Backbone as a ProteinNet text record, in pm:
[ID]
protein_1_A
[PRIMARY]
MRGFNHKKAIQALNYLSKKSSGGKINKMKAIKLIWLSDRLHLRQYGRTITGDVYFALPFGPIPSTTRDILEGNSLLSEDELSYSNEYLSRTDKYDFGTLKDPDMSVFSQTDIDIIEKIIEKFGHLKPFELSDLSHSFPEWKKYESALKQKIASRFEIDYNDFFENVSDGSGLFIDEAESLQLTKEIYTENKDILSAF
[TERTIARY]
1082.8	974	1014.3	991.1	1029	946.7	1015.6	946.6	929.9	926.8	906.1	1032.4	1014	1125.6	1111.3	1182.3	1164.8	1209.1	1307.6	1351.9	1241.9	1175.8	1065.7	950.2	916.5	805.7	836.2	957.5	996.4	1004.4	1059.6	1068.7	931.5	840.2	703.3	636.9	654.2	601	664.2	794.1	866.1	818.2	800.6	755.6	615	526.2	389.6	391	477.4	489.9	543.2	645.2	706.8	605.6	517.7	419.9	302.5	290	179.5	216.7	115.5	144.5	212.1	314.3	386.6	483.8	498.8	592.9	554.7	424.5	379	244.4	212	89.6	33.5	-96.7	-163.6	-124.4	-99.8	-55.6	-158	-286.4	-387.8	-396	-389.2	-395.3	-278.8	-158.2	-40.1	-52.1	-98.1	-112.3	-214.3	-323.1	-425.7	-373.3	-294.7	-239.2	-137	-62.9	31.1	-45.1	-152.1	-235.3	-287.9	-341.5	-393.8	-282.3	-163.8	-49.1	-7.1	3.2	39.1	-65.8	-191.7	-301.4	-294.5	-277.8	-275.8	-151.1	-36.4	87	78.7	22	5.5	-81.3	-190.6	-282.8	-218.6	-128.1	-69.8	61.4	137.1	271.6	301.6	206.5	226.3	305.9	332.6	399	355.7	362	334.7	463.2	451.6	569.3	646.6	575.2	641.6	667.8	586.5	599.1	545.3	469.3	418.8	305.7	280.6	167	51.9	-65.3	-182.2	-280.4	-341.5	-446.6	-568.6	-686.8	-811.6	-838.4	-849.1	-881.4	-1008.1	-1067.1	-1192.4	-1187	-1072.6	-1064.3	-1014.6	-1004.9	-967.8	-839.5	-790.9	-667	-545.4	-452.4	-332	-208.8	-106.1	22.5	94.2	104.9	137.7	275.8	379.9	513	532.6	468.2	473.1	411.5	301.6	241	335.1	399.8	496.4	607.5	651.3	756.1	707.6	585	531.2	517.6	493.6	475.4	605.8	716.4	843.7	842.6	771.3	753.7	888.3	901.2	1027.7	1058.1	961.3	983.4	1059	1072.9	1144.7	1293.5	1358.7	1503	1574.9	1699.9	1780.5	1794.3	1810.9	1821.7	1694.3	1579.1	1452	1432.6	1463.3	1445.5	1540.8	1669	1765.8	1738.3	1699.7	1668.8	1545.5	1446.2	1325.1	1357.1	1438.4	1472.5	1555.8	1621.3	1699.6	1609.6	1489.8	1403.4	1272	1220	1086.1	1091.1	1005	993.4	849.2	828.9	694.8	657	573.7	542.9	444.2	349.4	254.8	190.6	87.9	24.4	-34.6	-78.7	-152.8	-77.2	30.6	101	249.7	311.6	456.7	504.6	633.4	689.5	816.3	867.5	989.6	1109.4	1221.7	1345	1439.3	1431.9	1513.5	1449.9	1499.8	1440.6	1436	1328.7	1319.4	1432.1	1476.4	1574.3	1494.8	1471.8	1386.5	1455.5	1585.5	1658.2	1613.9	1541.7	1495.5	1378.8	1314.9	1195.2	1225.6	1141.8	1141.3	1057.3	1063.4	981.5	833.3	797.8	656.5	608.7	695.4	659.5	621	707.7	686.6	559.5	542.5	424.2	295.2	293.6	172.9	148.1	251.6	233.6	179.9	235	188.7	41.6	5.2	-132.6	-228.4	-187	-271.1	-282.7	-173	-178.7	-275	-264.3	-350	-498	-531.4	-672.4	-727.9	-643.2	-693.9	-628.9	-524.9	-450.2	-530.7	-640.5	-723	-815.8	-831.9	-924.9	-867	-955.2	-915.4	-900.6	-830	-804.8	-929.1	-1035.7	-1153.8	-1235.1	-1217.1	-1277.4	-1208.6	-1077.4	-1003.8	-1041.5	-1060.3	-1103.3	-1239.9	-1333.9	-1467.7	-1459.4	-1377	-1357.9	-1307.8	-1214.7	-1155.3	-1257.7	-1365.8	-1468.2	-1551	-1531.7	-1603.3	-1518.2	-1394.3	-1304.2	-1318.1	-1310.2	-1337.4	-1243.9	-1118.4	-1024.8	-1063.2	-1147.7	-1200.7	-1342.6	-1424.4	-1565.2	-1580.9	-1490.7	-1505.9	-1490.9	-1429.8	-1410.6	-1498.3	-1581.9	-1662.6	-1746.2	-1819.4	-1907.6	-1828.2	-1718.6	-1637	-1574.5	-1535.1	-1478	-1584.1	-1704.9	-1813.2	-1855.2	-1847.5	-1882.3	-1766.7	-1652.1	-1531.7	-1484.1	-1498	-1447.7	-1295.5	-1232.9	-1088.5	-1067.7	-951.7	-926.4	-869	-820.1	-765.1	-765.6	-763.8	-761	-660.3	-575	-476.4	-544.6	-503.4	-560	-480	-551.9	-491.2	-471.7	-348.4	-321.2	-412.9	-459.7	-546.9	-672.7	-715.6	-834	-807.8	-679.4	-645	-675.8	-689.6	-717.4	-865.8	-949.1	-1092.4	-1119	-1206	-1242.4	-1328.3	-1312.2	-1390.6	-1431	-1560.8	-1610.1	-1611.6	-1498.7	-1484.8	-1492.6	-1518.5	-1528.2	-1400.3	-1286.5	-1159.2	-1132.8	-1191.3	-1165.7	-1034.8	-956.9	-826.1	-833.3	-941.4	-946.8	-1049.7	-1071.5	-1156.6	-1073.8	-1044.7	-963.9	-1030.5	-990.6	-1042.5	-987.9	-1069.7	-1033.4	-903.4	-881.7	-762.5	-633.6	-631.2	-510.4	-487	-594.6	-580.7	-527.4	-572.2	-524.9	-375.1	-328.2	-185	-101.1	-141.8	-63.2	-76	-190.3	-208.2	-113.4	-94.5	-0.7	143	178.9	313	330.8	229.1	234.4	252.2	174.9	181	318	373.7	507.9	613	606.2	701.5	688.8	566	541.8	599.8	581.2	634.8	787.1	849.1	995.2	1046.4	980.7	1021.5	1006.8	897.5	872.6	969.4	1037	1132.8	1263.8	1287.4	1412	1395.7
1202.8	1206.7	1128.5	1186.9	1121	993.9	885.4	761.2	668.6	721.1	634.9	553.5	423.2	333.5	280.9	343.2	306	162.7	113.4	-24.1	-123.8	-99	-187.6	-179.3	-58.4	-42.4	-114.9	-95.6	-158.7	-310	-357.8	-503.1	-565	-489.7	-539.9	-553	-452.9	-460.2	-578	-593	-700.9	-837.9	-849.1	-975.3	-1011.5	-910.8	-935.7	-979.4	-916.6	-953.4	-1096.3	-1127.7	-1261.5	-1370	-1338.9	-1436.8	-1452.9	-1360.4	-1366.9	-1454.6	-1504.8	-1591.7	-1512	-1571.2	-1506.5	-1399.2	-1382.3	-1283.6	-1140.3	-1115.2	-977.1	-960.8	-834.5	-806.7	-671.2	-658	-531.4	-427	-304.7	-197.9	-170.1	-157.3	-127.4	-239.4	-361.7	-475.6	-470.1	-446.2	-440.8	-328.4	-212.3	-96.8	-125.5	-192.6	-225.7	-330.4	-426.8	-527.1	-464.1	-365.8	-295.3	-212.2	-146.5	-71.1	-163.8	-278.5	-372.8	-422.1	-445.3	-489.4	-381.3	-258.2	-147	-129.1	-139.1	-120.3	-225.7	-352	-460.5	-453.4	-421.7	-414.2	-301.6	-189.8	-78.1	-119.6	-189.5	-231.6	-332.4	-416	-520.8	-481.1	-390.5	-360.8	-212	-126.4	16.2	91.1	28	95.4	28.9	104.1	44.1	-20.3	-92	-154.5	-51.7	23.9	114.8	254.9	299.1	436.6	538.8	494	583.6	672.3	781	869.7	822.3	810.9	759.9	870.9	853.4	943.4	862.5	921.1	862.6	921	834.1	870.4	796	829.2	762.3	609.3	547.7	401.9	344.8	429.9	379.7	440.3	390.7	441	407.7	503.2	488.7	526.8	440.3	480.9	567.8	697.3	792	773.2	757.7	745.6	608.1	507.4	374.1	379.8	451.8	468.6	546.1	650.6	727	636.2	542.4	447.7	364.2	315.4	234	313.3	442.6	527.5	592	565.8	625.2	776.4	830.8	975.7	1047.2	1156.7	1231.6	1302.4	1309.1	1372.1	1280.8	1153.9	1060.2	1093.2	1053.2	1074.6	979.1	1009.6	923.7	783.9	777.2	648.2	564.7	630	558.9	506.2	590	549.4	436.8	449.3	346.9	214.2	220.1	97.4	29.6	110.2	57.3	-8.4	58.2	5.4	-122.7	-143.5	-265.6	-387.2	-364.2	-475.8	-485.8	-371.8	-371.2	-333.8	-398.5	-367	-328	-213.4	-167.6	-230	-333.5	-409.3	-336.8	-265.5	-183.6	-84.4	-15.6	90	36.6	-88.3	-141	-244.7	-298.8	-407.7	-377.8	-446	-441.1	-580.8	-604	-735.5	-725.8	-842	-850.7	-876.4	-815.6	-835.5	-934	-941.3	-1038.9	-1066.5	-1169.2	-1211.9	-1096.9	-1091.6	-987.6	-999.8	-887.2	-883.4	-879.8	-996.7	-1007.4	-954.8	-926.4	-878.2	-738.2	-666.4	-531.6	-538.5	-655.3	-671.6	-731.6	-695.8	-768.7	-895	-987.3	-1107.7	-1072.7	-971.5	-933.3	-873.9	-799.6	-746.5	-860.8	-961.5	-1075.9	-1151.5	-1175.1	-1248.7	-1177.6	-1045.4	-968.3	-968.9	-946.7	-948.6	-1084.6	-1191.5	-1327.8	-1346.6	-1295.4	-1308.4	-1234	-1116.8	-1037.8	-1107.8	-1163.3	-1238.2	-1356.7	-1426.3	-1544.3	-1506.4	-1395.3	-1356.3	-1279.5	-1199.6	-1109.4	-1125.9	-1208	-1220.3	-1273.4	-1342.9	-1398.3	-1294.4	-1178.7	-1077.7	-1002.2	-959.8	-880.8	-734.3	-654.1	-514.2	-435.8	-443	-363.2	-423.5	-552.5	-612	-555.8	-539.5	-479.4	-332.5	-263.6	-124.1	-113.4	-198.7	-199.1	-231.7	-328.7	-364.8	-243.9	-170.3	-56.8	51.7	54.4	156.7	131.8	16.3	-10.5	24.8	70.9	102.5	249.4	277.9	413.7	520.5	484.7	584.2	632.9	556	602	656.7	588.2	627	772.5	821.2	957.2	1062	1024.4	1117.8	1084.9	982.5	936.5	1048	1119.3	1225.1	1335.3	1377.6	1485.3	1442.1	1314.9	1264.8	1259.5	1215.9	1208.1	1346.4	1444	1582.2	1654.4	1584.4	1639.4	1769.3	1772.7	1886.8	1892.8	1776.3	1763.4	1626.3	1608.1	1479.9	1376.7	1425.1	1333.6	1400.4	1316.9	1365.5	1283.1	1350.9	1276.5	1198.6	1074.5	984.1	994.5	996.6	995.3	849	811.8	674.6	630.1	723	685.4	613.2	643.6	576.1	428.6	390.3	250	165.6	232.2	159.4	128.9	180.5	150.9	9.9	-62.4	-197.6	-194.6	-299.4	-313.8	-459.3	-480.6	-616.3	-638.9	-689.9	-705.7	-852.3	-941.3	-1083.1	-1161.2	-1091.6	-1161.9	-1189.7	-1107.1	-1118.5	-1055.6	-1002.8	-947.1	-808.8	-737.9	-598.7	-574.6	-678.4	-665.6	-710.5	-616.6	-645.5	-587	-638.8	-585.3	-444.6	-361.4	-221.2	-207.8	-297	-288	-308.5	-412.1	-438.2	-327.8	-275.8	-164.9	-40.6	-16.8	99.6	89.8	-29.6	-49.5	-19.7	-74.6	-50	94.5	155.5	297.8	384.3	346.8	419.9	404.9	284.6	262.2	350	350.7	434.4	581.6	629.6	771.1	806.1	717.7	741.2	747.3	653.8	653.4	778.8	822.2	942.4	1065	1071.5	1184.6	1187.8	1069.2	1060.8	1110.9	1063.9	1104.9	1256	1312.3	1454.8	1543	1483.2	1560.4	1586	1509.9	1523.7	1619.6
75.4	171.1	295.5	413.6	538.9	558	587.7	617.7	499.1	376.4	261.1	233.8	214	187.7	44.2	-49.1	-190.2	-217.9	-143.6	-166.3	-128.8	-16.5	23.4	-76	-118.3	-213.2	-344.1	-394.8	-521.5	-507.9	-397.8	-378.4	-353.5	-290.9	-274.1	-411.2	-497	-633.4	-708.1	-692.5	-759.3	-710.6	-579.3	-520.9	-569.8	-573.4	-621.3	-767.1	-845.2	-985.8	-1000.3	-922.1	-926.6	-889.1	-793.9	-746.5	-843.1	-937.8	-1033.7	-1152	-1219.3	-1333.3	-1444.7	-1502.6	-1610.1	-1565	-1433.4	-1381.8	-1409.2	-1432.5	-1446.5	-1377.1	-1343.7	-1269.3	-1311.8	-1301.6	-1331.2	-1226.5	-1272.1	-1181.5	-1071.6	-1109	-1007.7	-904.3	-949.8	-857.4	-759.2	-809.8	-722.7	-621.1	-665.5	-576	-466.2	-502.2	-402.1	-302.8	-350.7	-259.3	-164.3	-212.2	-123.8	-20.8	-63.3	32.3	142.1	103.3	203.1	295.7	239.4	320.1	418.6	370.9	460	569	531.4	627.5	737.1	696.2	794.1	881.9	821.8	900.6	1003.4	965.5	1059.6	1177.4	1150	1255.6	1350.5	1298.5	1382.9	1448.7	1382.4	1432.4	1450.4	1424.1	1450.2	1345.1	1230.7	1118.5	989.3	879.8	750	697.9	590.3	528.8	446.4	363.7	268.6	324	420.2	468.9	370.4	271.3	167.6	220.2	148.2	175.3	87.8	147.3	75.5	40.4	-76.6	-121.1	-161.2	-137.5	-185.7	-324	-424	-561.4	-601.4	-715.7	-753.2	-750.4	-784.6	-784.3	-651.9	-548	-416.4	-364.2	-249.3	-189.2	-274.9	-282.6	-365.3	-282.6	-278.8	-220.1	-324.1	-298	-404.9	-467.3	-387.1	-446	-508.9	-454.2	-515.6	-655.1	-667.9	-800.8	-892.8	-838.6	-919.3	-971.5	-889	-929.9	-1047.8	-1039.7	-1149	-1278.1	-1264.3	-1382.6	-1428.7	-1356.4	-1394.4	-1387.6	-1290.3	-1274.9	-1264.9	-1337.3	-1340.9	-1208.6	-1118.5	-988.1	-891.6	-928.3	-842	-839.8	-731.5	-722.9	-818.5	-846.1	-933.1	-872.4	-739.4	-670.5	-688.5	-670.1	-682.8	-825.2	-923.5	-1063.7	-1102.6	-1065.7	-1106.3	-1035.3	-907.6	-833.6	-893.7	-928	-990.6	-1124.6	-1206.2	-1338.7	-1331.2	-1218	-1198.4	-1178	-1117	-1078.9	-1155.9	-1203	-1263.1	-1410.5	-1487	-1628.7	-1658.2	-1716.5	-1752.2	-1886.1	-1880.7	-2002.1	-2092.9	-2034.7	-2111.4	-2016	-2062.9	-1982.7	-1851.9	-1852.6	-1737.8	-1655.3	-1708.1	-1640.4	-1626.1	-1531.1	-1519.4	-1482.1	-1503.5	-1475.8	-1393.9	-1360.5	-1281.1	-1372.1	-1338.7	-1415.4	-1347.7	-1215.3	-1142.3	-1007.2	-941	-814.1	-712.9	-633.6	-530.2	-428.1	-378.9	-269.1	-139.4	-82.6	35.9	161.8	153.1	270.5	313.9	227.5	265.7	364.1	372.8	455.3	591.8	688.7	815.7	794.9	888.2	876.7	882.5	962.8	970.2	837.8	768.6	636.6	543	538.3	448.2	486.4	616.1	662.1	621.5	636	603.1	452.3	373.1	226.9	182.9	239.5	206.4	244.7	360.6	407	313.5	268.2	176.7	40.9	-8.7	-135.3	-121.8	-8.9	14.5	14.6	80.1	95	-24.9	-90.7	-193.5	-330.5	-340	-465.1	-582.2	-555.4	-663.2	-725.6	-659	-709	-827.9	-917.5	-1034.1	-991.5	-1073.1	-1035.1	-994.6	-1074.3	-1041.8	-927.4	-901.4	-781.8	-657.6	-664.1	-552.2	-535.4	-645.7	-640	-572.7	-615.6	-554.2	-405.5	-370.2	-229.5	-149.5	-206.3	-134.4	-103.3	-179.5	-157.7	-31.8	30.7	156.7	278.7	256.4	367	407.4	538.5	587.9	531.8	503	451.5	311.4	241.8	113.1	128.9	209.4	225.1	268	354.8	405.5	295.4	181.7	70.2	-50.6	-37.4	-150.3	-211.1	-127.4	-176.5	-246.8	-184.6	-242.3	-374.9	-384.6	-510	-619.3	-582.6	-681.3	-728.6	-637.2	-674.2	-743.3	-753.2	-816.5	-748.8	-615.7	-538.2	-550.8	-553.9	-580.5	-643.4	-707.7	-773.2	-676.4	-560	-460.6	-324.4	-220.1	-82.4	-4	73	151.1	262	277.1	377.5	506.9	617.6	750.3	791.7	826.8	870.2	983.5	1064.5	1176.2	1126.9	1004.4	949.9	920.8	905.3	883.5	1007.2	1121.8	1246.3	1264.2	1177.4	1187.2	1135.3	1206.2	1164.4	1039.1	957.2	834.9	821.9	797.7	774.4	623.5	571.6	426.7	384	478.8	446.3	472.2	482	503.4	651.1	738.3	882.1	925.9	831.3	865.3	929.8	904.6	948.4	1058.3	1138.7	1257.4	1376.9	1465	1583.6	1706.3	1821.6	1946.8	1968.7	2030.9	2053.1	2131.6	2228.4	2314.1	2233.8	2146.7	2068.4	1965.4	1906.9	1812.1	1881.4	2004.1	2078.8	2106.1	2138.6	2164.2	2040	1925.1	1803.6	1758	1785.7	1751.1	1834.3	1959.9	2046.2	1995.4	1950.1	1892.9	1769.1	1683.5	1562.7	1598	1695.1	1735.1	1791.6	1873.8	1929.8	1819.4	1724.3	1612.6	1527.4	1505.2	1425.5	1495.8	1627.9	1705.5	1702.3	1708.6	1703.9	1568.5	1460.4	1324.2	1302.9	1357.1	1335.3	1416.4	1513.7	1593.4	1518.4	1410	1333.3	1216.7
[MASK]
+++++++++++++++++++++++++++++++++++++++++++++++++++++++++++++++++++++++++++++++++++++++++++++++++++++++++++++++++++++++++++++++++++++++++++++++++++++++++++++++++++++++++++++++++++++++++++++++++++++

């Protein structure tokens, strides 16, 4: 998939696991923390960290290929699977752990800063608390009715919805219109460049 960086996604999962007690973390919790990290990084710097494609599902937004990595999906490339198996261990149906220290060299400093900020603000929440929180975000709310009516099991999320402000109590997702417009323009330019190849 164009734009998806499996090394960043895997190292983000690994880092979240390493930062959790016992070196393991719930899959849903990790996926929600990555979504929040991607959302915040896009708003501040005009790109996400992972480059993943997002879908709205009943339990909230999901980075689709990152979830496939956690589930060891057979559709993944050999590179993605072997790299994942080098760093992540699937401990049970709901949790995964770290096998060795994260390779932080795959990240920019802004990637690390944003992931740290998300851990600080949301890392204490339980998986279903994060799921409930995600239901107040516009990228999920716009599909709430269709998901409840079971029109489809998932809907692809438009990154542009990540630029909408949300009053979630953290203060991280409320920005002035001018600064959001600037980063949205950077995102649009980058997207146009990628689509030209």
